[in-house]
PDB file of C-alpha atoms in Angstrom:
ATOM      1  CA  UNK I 144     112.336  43.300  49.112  1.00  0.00           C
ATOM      2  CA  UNK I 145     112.600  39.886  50.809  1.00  0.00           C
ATOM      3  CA  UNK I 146     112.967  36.957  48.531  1.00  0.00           C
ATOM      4  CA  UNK I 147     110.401  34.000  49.190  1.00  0.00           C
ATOM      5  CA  UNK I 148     111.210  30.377  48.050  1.00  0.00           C
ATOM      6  CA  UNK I 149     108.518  30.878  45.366  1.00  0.00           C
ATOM      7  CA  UNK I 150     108.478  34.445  43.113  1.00  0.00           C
ATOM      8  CA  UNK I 151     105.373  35.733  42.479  1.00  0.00           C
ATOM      9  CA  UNK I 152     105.768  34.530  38.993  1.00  0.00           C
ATOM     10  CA  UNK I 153     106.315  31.236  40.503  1.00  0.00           C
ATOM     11  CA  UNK I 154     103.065  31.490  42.074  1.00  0.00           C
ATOM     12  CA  UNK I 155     101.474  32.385  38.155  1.00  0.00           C
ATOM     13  CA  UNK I 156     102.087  29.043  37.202  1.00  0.00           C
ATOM     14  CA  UNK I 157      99.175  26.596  37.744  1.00  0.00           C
ATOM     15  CA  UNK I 158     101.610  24.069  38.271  1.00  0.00           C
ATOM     16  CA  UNK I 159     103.611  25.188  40.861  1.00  0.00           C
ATOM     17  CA  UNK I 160     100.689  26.822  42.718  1.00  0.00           C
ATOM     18  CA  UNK I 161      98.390  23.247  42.975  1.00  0.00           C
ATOM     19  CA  UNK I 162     102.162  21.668  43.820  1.00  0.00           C
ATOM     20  CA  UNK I 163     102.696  23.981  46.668  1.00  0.00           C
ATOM     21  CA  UNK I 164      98.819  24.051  48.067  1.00  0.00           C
ATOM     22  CA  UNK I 165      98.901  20.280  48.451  1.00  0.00           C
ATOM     23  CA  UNK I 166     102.099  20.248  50.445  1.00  0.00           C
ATOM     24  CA  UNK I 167     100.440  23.241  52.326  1.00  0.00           C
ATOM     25  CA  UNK I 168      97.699  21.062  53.242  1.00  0.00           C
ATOM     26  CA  UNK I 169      99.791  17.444  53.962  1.00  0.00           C
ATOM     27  CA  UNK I 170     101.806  19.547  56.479  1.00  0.00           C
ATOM     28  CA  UNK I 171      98.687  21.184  57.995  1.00  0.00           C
ATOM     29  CA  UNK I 172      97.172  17.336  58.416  1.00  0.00           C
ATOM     30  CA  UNK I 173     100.176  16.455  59.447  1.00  0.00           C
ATOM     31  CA  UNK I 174     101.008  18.950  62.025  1.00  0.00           C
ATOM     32  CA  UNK I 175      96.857  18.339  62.948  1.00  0.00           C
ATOM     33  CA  UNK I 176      97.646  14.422  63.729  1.00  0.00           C
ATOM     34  CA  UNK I 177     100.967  14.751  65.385  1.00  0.00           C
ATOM     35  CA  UNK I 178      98.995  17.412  67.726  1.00  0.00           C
ATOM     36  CA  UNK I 179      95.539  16.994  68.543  1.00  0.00           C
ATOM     37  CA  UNK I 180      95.576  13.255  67.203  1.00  0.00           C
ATOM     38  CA  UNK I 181      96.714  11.426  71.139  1.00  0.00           C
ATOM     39  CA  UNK I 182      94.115  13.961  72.146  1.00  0.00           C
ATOM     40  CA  UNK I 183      91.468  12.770  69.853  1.00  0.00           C
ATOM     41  CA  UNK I 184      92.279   9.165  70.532  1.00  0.00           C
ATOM     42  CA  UNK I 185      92.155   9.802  74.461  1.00  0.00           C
ATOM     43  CA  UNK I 186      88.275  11.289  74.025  1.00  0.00           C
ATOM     44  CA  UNK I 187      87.130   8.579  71.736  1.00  0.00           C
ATOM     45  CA  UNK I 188      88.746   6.000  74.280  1.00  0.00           C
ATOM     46  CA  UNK I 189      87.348   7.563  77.184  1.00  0.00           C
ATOM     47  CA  UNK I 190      83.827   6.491  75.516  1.00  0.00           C
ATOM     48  CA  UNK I 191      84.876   3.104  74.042  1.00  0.00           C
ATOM     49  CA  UNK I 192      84.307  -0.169  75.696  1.00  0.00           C
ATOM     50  CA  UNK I 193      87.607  -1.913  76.985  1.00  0.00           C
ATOM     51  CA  UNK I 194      87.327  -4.975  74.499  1.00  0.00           C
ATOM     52  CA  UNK I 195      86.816  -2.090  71.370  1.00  0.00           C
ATOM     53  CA  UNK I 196      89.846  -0.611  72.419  1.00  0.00           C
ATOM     54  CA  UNK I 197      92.179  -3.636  73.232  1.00  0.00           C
ATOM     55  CA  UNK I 198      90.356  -5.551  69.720  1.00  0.00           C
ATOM     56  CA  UNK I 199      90.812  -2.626  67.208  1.00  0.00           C
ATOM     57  CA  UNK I 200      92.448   0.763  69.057  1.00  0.00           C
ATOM     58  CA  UNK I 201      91.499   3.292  66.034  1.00  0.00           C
ATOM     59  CA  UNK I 202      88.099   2.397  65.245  1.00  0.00           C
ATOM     60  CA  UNK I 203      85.163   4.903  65.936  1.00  0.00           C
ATOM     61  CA  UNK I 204      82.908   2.619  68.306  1.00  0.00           C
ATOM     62  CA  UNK I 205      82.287  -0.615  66.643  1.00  0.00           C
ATOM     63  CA  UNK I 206      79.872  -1.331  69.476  1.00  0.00           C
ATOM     64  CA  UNK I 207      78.379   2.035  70.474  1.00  0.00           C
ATOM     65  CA  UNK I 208      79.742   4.716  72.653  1.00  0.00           C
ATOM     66  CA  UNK I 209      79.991   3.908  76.643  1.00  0.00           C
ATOM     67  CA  UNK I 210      78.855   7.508  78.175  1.00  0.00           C
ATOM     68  CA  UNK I 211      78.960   5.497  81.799  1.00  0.00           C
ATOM     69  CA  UNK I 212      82.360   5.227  81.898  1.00  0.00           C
ATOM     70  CA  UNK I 213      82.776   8.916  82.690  1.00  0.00           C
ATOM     71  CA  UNK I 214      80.032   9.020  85.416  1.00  0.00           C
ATOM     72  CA  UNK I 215      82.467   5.379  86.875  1.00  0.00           C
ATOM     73  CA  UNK I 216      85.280   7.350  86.684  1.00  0.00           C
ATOM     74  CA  UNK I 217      83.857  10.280  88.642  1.00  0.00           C
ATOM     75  CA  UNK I 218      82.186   8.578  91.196  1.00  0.00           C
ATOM     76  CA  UNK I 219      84.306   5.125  91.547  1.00  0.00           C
ATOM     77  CA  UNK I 220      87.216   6.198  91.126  1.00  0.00           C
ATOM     78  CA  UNK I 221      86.434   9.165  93.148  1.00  0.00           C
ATOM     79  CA  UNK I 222      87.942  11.737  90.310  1.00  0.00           C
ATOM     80  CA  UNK I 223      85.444  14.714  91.955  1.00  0.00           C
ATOM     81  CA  UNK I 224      87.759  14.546  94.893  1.00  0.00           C
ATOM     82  CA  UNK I 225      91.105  14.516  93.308  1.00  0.00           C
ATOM     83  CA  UNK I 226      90.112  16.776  90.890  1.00  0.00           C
ATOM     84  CA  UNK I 227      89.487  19.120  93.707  1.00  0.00           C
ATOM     85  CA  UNK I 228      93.388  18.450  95.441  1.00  0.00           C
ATOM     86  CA  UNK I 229      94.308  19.216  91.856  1.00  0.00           C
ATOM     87  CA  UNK I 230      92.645  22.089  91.597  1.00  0.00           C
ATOM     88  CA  UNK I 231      94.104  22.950  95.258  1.00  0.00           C
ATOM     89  CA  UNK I 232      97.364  22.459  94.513  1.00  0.00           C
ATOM     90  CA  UNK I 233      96.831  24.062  91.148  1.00  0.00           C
ATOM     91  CA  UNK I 234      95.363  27.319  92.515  1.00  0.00           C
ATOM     92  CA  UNK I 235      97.718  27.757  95.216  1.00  0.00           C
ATOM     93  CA  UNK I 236     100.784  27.395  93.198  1.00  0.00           C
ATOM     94  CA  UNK I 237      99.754  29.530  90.455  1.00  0.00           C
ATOM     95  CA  UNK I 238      99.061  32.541  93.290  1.00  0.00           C
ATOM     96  CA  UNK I 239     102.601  31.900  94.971  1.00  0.00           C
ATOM     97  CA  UNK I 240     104.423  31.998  91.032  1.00  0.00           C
ATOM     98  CA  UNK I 241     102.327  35.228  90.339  1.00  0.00           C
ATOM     99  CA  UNK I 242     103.010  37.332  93.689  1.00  0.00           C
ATOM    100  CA  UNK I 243     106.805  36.168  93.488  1.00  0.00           C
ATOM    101  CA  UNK I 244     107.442  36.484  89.310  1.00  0.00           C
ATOM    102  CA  UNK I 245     105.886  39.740  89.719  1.00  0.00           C
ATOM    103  CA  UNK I 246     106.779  41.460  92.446  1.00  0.00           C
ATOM    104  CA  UNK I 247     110.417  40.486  92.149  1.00  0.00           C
ATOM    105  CA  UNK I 248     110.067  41.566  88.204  1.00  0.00           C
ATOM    106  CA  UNK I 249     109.082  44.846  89.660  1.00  0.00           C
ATOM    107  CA  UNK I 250     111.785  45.373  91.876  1.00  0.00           C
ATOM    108  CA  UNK I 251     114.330  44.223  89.071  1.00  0.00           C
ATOM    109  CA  UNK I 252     112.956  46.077  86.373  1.00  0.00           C
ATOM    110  CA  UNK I 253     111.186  49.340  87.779  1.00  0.00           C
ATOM    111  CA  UNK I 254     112.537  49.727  91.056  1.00  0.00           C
ATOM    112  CA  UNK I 255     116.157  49.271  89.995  1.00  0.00           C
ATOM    113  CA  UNK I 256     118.587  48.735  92.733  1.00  0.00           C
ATOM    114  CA  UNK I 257     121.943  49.005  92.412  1.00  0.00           C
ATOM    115  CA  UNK I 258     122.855  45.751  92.697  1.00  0.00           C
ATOM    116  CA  UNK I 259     120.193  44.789  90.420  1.00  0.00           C
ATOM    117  CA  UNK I 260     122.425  42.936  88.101  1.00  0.00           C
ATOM    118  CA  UNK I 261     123.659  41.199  90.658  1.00  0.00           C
ATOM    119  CA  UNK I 262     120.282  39.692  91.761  1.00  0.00           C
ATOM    120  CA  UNK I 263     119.517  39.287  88.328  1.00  0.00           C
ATOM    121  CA  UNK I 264     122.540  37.175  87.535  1.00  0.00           C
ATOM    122  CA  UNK I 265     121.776  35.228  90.737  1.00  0.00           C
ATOM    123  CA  UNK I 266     117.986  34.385  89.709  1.00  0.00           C
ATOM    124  CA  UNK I 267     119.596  33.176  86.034  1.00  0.00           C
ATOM    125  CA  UNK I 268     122.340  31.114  87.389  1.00  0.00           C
ATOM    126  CA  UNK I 269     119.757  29.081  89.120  1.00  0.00           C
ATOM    127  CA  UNK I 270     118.256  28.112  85.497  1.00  0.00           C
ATOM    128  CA  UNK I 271     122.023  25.873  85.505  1.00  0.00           C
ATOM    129  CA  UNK I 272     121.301  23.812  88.528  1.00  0.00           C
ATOM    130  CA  UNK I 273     118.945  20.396  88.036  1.00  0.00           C
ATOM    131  CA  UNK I 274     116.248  20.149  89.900  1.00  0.00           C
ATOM    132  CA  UNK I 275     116.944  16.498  90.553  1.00  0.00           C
ATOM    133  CA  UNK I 276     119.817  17.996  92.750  1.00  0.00           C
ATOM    134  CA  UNK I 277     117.703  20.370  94.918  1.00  0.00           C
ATOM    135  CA  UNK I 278     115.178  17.302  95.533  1.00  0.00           C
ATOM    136  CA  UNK I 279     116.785  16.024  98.955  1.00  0.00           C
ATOM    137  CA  UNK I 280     117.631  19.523 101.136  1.00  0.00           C
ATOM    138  CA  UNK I 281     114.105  20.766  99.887  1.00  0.00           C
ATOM    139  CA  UNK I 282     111.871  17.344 101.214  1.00  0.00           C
ATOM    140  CA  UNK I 283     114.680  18.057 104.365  1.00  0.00           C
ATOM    141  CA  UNK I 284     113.182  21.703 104.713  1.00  0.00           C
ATOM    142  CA  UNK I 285     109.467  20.469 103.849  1.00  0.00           C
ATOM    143  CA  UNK I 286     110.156  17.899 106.461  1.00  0.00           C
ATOM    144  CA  UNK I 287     111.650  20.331 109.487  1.00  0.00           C
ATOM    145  CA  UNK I 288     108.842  22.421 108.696  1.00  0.00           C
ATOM    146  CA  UNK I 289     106.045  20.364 109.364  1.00  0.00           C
ATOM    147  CA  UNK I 290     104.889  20.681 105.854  1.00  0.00           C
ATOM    148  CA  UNK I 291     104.462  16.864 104.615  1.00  0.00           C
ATOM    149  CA  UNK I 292     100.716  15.685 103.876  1.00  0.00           C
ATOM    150  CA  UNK I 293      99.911  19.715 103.665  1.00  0.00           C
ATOM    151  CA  UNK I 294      99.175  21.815 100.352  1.00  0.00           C
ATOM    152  CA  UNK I 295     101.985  24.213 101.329  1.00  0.00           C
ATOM    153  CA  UNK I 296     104.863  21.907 100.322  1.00  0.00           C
ATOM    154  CA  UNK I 297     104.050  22.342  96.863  1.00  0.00           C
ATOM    155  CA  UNK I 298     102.885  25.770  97.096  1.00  0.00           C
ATOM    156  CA  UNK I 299     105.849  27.382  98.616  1.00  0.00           C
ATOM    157  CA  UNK I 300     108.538  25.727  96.114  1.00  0.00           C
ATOM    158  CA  UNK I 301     106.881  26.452  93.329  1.00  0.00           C
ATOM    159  CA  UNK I 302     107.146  30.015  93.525  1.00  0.00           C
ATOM    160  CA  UNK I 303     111.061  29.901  93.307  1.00  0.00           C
ATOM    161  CA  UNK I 304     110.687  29.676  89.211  1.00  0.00           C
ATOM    162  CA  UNK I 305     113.496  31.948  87.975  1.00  0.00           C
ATOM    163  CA  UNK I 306     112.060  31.320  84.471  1.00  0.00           C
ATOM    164  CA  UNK I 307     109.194  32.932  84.988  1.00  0.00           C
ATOM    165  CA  UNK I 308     111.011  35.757  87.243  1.00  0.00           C
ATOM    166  CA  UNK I 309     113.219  36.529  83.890  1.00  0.00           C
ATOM    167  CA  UNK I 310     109.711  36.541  82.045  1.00  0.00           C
ATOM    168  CA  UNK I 311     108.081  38.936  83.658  1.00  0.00           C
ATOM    169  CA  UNK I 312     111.247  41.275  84.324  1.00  0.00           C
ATOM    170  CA  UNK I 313     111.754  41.605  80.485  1.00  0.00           C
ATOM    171  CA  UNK I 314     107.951  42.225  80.013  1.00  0.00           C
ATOM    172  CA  UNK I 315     108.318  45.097  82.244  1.00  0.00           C
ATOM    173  CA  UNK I 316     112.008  46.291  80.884  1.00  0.00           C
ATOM    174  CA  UNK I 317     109.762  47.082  77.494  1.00  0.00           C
ATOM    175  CA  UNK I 318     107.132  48.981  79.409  1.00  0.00           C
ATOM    176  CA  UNK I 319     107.065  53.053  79.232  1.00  0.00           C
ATOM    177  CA  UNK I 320     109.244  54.693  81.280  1.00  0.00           C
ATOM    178  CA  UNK I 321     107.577  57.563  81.174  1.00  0.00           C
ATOM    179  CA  UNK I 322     104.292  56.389  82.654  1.00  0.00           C
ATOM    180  CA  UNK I 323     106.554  55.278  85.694  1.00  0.00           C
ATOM    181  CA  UNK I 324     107.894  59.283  85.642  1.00  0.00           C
ATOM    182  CA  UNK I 325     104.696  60.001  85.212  1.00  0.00           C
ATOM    183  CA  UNK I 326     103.230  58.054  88.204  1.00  0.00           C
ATOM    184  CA  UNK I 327     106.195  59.183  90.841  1.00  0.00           C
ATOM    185  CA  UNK I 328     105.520  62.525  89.858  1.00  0.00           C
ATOM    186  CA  UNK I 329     101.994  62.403  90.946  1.00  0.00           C
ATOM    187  CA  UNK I 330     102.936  60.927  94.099  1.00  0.00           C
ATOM    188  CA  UNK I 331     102.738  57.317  93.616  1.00  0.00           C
ATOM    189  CA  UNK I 332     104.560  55.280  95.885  1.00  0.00           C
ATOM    190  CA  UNK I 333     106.046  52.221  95.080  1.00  0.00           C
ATOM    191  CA  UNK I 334     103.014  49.651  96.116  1.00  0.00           C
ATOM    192  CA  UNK I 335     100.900  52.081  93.979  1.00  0.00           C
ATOM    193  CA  UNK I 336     102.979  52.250  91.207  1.00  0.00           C
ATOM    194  CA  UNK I 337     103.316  48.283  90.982  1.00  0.00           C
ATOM    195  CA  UNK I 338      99.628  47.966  91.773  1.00  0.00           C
ATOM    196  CA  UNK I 339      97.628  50.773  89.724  1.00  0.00           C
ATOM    197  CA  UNK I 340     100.073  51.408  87.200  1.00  0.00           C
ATOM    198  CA  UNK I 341     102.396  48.274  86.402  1.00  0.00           C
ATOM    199  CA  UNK I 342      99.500  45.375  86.849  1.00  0.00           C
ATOM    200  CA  UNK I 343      96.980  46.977  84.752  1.00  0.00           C
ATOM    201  CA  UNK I 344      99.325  47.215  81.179  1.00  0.00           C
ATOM    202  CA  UNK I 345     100.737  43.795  82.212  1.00  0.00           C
ATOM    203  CA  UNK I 346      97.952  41.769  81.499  1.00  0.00           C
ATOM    204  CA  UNK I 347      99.554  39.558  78.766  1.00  0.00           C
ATOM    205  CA  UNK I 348     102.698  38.274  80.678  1.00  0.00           C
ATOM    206  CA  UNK I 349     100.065  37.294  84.019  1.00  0.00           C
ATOM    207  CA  UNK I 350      98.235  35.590  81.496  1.00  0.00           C
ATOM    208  CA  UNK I 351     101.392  33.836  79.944  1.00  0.00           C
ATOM    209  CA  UNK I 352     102.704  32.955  83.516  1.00  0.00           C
ATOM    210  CA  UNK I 353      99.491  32.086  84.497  1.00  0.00           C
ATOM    211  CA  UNK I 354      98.905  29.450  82.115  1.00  0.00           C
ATOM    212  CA  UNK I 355     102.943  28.277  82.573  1.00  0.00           C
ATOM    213  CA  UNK I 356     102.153  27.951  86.151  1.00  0.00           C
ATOM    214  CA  UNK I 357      98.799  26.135  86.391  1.00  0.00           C
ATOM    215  CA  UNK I 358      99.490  23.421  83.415  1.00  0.00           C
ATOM    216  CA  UNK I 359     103.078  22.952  85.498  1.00  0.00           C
ATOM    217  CA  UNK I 360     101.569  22.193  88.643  1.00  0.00           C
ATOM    218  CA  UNK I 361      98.755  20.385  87.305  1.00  0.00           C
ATOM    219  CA  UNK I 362     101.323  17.595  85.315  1.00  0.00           C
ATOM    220  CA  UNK I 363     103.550  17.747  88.153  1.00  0.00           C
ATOM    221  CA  UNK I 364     104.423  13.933  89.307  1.00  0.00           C
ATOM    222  CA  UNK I 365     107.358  13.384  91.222  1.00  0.00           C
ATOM    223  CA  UNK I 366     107.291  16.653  93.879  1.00  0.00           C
ATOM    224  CA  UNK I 367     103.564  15.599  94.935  1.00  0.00           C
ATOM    225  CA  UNK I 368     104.428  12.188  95.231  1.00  0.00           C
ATOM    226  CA  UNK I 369     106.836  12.697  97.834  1.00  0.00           C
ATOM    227  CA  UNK I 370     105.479  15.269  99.964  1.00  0.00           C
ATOM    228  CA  UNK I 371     101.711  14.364  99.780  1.00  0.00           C
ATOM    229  CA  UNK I 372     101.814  10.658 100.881  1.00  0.00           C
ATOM    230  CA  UNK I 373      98.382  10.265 102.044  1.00  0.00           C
ATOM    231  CA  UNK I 374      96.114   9.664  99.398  1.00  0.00           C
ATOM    232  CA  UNK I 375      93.329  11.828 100.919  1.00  0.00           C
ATOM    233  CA  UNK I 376      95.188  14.880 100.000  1.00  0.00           C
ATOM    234  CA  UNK I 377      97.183  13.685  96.278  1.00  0.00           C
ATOM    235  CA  UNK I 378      96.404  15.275  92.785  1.00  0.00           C
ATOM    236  CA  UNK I 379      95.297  13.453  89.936  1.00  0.00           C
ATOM    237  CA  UNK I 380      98.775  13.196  88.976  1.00  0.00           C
ATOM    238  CA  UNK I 381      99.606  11.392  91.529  1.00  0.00           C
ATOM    239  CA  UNK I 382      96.595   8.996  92.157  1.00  0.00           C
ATOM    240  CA  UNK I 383      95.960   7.651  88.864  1.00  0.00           C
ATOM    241  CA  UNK I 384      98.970   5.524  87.933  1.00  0.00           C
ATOM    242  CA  UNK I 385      98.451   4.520  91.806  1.00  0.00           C
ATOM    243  CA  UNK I 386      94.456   3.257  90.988  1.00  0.00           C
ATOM    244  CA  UNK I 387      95.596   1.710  87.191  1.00  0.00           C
ATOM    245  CA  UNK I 388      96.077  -1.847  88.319  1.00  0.00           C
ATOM    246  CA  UNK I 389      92.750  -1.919  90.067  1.00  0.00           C
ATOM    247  CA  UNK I 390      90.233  -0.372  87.185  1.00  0.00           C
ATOM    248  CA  UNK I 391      89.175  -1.195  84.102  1.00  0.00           C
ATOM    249  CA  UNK I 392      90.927   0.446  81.327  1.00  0.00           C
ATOM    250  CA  UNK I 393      88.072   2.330  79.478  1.00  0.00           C
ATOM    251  CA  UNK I 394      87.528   3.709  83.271  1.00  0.00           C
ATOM    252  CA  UNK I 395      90.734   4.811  83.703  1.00  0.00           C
ATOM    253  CA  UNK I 396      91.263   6.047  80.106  1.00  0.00           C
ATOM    254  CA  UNK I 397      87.631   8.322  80.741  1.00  0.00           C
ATOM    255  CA  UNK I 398      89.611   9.539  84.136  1.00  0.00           C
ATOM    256  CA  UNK I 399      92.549  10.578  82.318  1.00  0.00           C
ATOM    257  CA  UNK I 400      90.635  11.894  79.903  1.00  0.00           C
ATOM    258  CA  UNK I 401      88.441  14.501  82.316  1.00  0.00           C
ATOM    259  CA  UNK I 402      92.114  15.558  84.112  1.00  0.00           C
ATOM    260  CA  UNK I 403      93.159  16.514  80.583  1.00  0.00           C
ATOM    261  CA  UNK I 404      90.518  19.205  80.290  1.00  0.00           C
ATOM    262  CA  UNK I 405      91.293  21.926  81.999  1.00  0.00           C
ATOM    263  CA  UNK I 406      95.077  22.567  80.856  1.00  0.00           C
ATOM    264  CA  UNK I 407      93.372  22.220  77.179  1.00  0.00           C
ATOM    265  CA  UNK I 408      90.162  25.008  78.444  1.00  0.00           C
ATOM    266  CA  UNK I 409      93.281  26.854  79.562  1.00  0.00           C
ATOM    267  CA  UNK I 410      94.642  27.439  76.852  1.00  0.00           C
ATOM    268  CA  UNK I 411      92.089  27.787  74.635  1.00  0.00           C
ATOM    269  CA  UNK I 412      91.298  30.836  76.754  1.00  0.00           C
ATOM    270  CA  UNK I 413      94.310  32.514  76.892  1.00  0.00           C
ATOM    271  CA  UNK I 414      95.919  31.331  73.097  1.00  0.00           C
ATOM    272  CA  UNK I 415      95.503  35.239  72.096  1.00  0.00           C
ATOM    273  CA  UNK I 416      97.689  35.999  75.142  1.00  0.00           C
ATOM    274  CA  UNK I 417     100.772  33.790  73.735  1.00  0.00           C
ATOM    275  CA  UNK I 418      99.609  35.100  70.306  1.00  0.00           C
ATOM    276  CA  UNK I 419      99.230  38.824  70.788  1.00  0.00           C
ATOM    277  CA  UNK I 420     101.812  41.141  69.264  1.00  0.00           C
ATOM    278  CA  UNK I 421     100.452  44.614  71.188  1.00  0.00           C
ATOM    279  CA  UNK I 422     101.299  43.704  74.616  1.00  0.00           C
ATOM    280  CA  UNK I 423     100.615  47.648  76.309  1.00  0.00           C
ATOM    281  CA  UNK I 424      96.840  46.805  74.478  1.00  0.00           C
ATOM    282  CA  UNK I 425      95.685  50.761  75.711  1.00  0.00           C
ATOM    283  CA  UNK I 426      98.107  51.332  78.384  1.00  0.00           C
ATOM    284  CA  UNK I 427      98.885  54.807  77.031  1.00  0.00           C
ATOM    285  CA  UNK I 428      96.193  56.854  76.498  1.00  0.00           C
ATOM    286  CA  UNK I 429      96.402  60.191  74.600  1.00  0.00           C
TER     287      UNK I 429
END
């Protein structure tokens, strides 16, 4: 029987039971501030008036809410056409992190190689190296390549994430071996297996990476910066500390505030995927 901090007799006591709901519910606000509170703030600033927000930062529109400042930030500010290099960017890297994590999971974990745990300690050891060091032979190799000012210099990097690589190979170390047996015995080579068999019961860790993949490149700052230079092709990331000085600040607060919505839609969508205990959810029938 596991012992709780409180005994059920505890729990008996009116006392104790009010005692412990009320710090139940100050950690709960607490937790709720600490959160979703910069969150908050950032919507009701993106609506606020720039004097309202400089004169008193936490009040709840003194002088009205300021819907234009999200139509200024789309159109002056030109957010509709960063928002679309974001999305770019975005898309791209989160296909190139998905094919790689995946197929090399496969080949680690179902194929098995013999010098699997070779590769294996290869893709960990890279975890110990900064990234800060790889930073000048990769711009080098983006640079002999041709690939400055194009989408594919932040594509192609991104899908060397061993992280992700480790995720997905110890999602599919738990999986059945039998429905691999299974599969082989049938006839299933191995593009089939990974495709009609492997995919389909892996559906929580693509929507795990998924969501580690597109928030990543949708914050990411510095790698952007240096090989998209021309401001035609940057991310939101990248072009909205650049076009601070020369907005107002409830316009640029609104701007930030629409390039925080889709990493927060993102995971709203897929919370039951980080949540989710039954992760072959019908993968074995019968």
């Amino acid at each position: 029987m596991t012992r709780a901090l409180l005994s059920p007799s505890d729990w008996r006591r009116p006392v104790v039971r009010r005692t412990a709901r009320t710090l139940h519910a100050a950690l709960l606000a607490a937790l709720f501030l600490a959160g979703l509170g910069p969150m908050l703030w950032l919507a009701k600033a993106a609506v606020t008036p720039t004097q309202d927000t400089l004169r008193d930062p936490l009040a709840l529109w003194p002088h009205g809410i300021d819907f234009a400042n999200l139509a200024t930030a789309w159109t002056r500010v030109q957010i509709d056409k960063f928002f679309l290099n974001t999305v770019w960017v975005a898309a791209g890297s989160w296909l190139v992190q998905l094919v790689v994590a995946t197929t090399a999971g496969f080949v680690l974990s179902v194929l098995r190689p013999r010098y699997r745990k070779v590769l294996t300690g290869v893709v960990l050891a890279t975890l110990f190296v900064p990234a800060i060091v790889l930073l000048v032979p990769l711009y080098l190799s983006m640079v002999n390549l041709s690939l400055i000012n194009s989408f594919w210099a932040v594509w192609l990097p991104s899908g060397a994430s061993a992280f992700n690589i480790l995720l997905v190979q110890r999602f599919f170390d738990n999986l059945p071996r039998e429905v691999f047996e299974a599969a082989r015995v049938d006839g299933a080579g191995p593009l089939r297996l990974f495709w009609s068999v492997v995919l389909p019961m892996s559906r929580p860790i693509l929507g795990v990476v998924s969501v580690f993949a597109i928030v990543a490149a949708w914050k990411d700052f510095l790698w952007p910066m240096l090989v998209l230079p021309d401001p035609a092709v940057q991310p939101l990331s990248v072009r909205l500390p650049a076009l601070q000085k020369f907005v107002e600040l409830d316009v640029f607060l609104a701007a930030l505030a629409i390039s925080s919505v889709i990493p927060v839609v993102l995971f709203l969508a897929f919370q039951r995927m980080f949540l989710r205990g039954n992760a072959l959810g019908g993968a074995v029938k019968g």
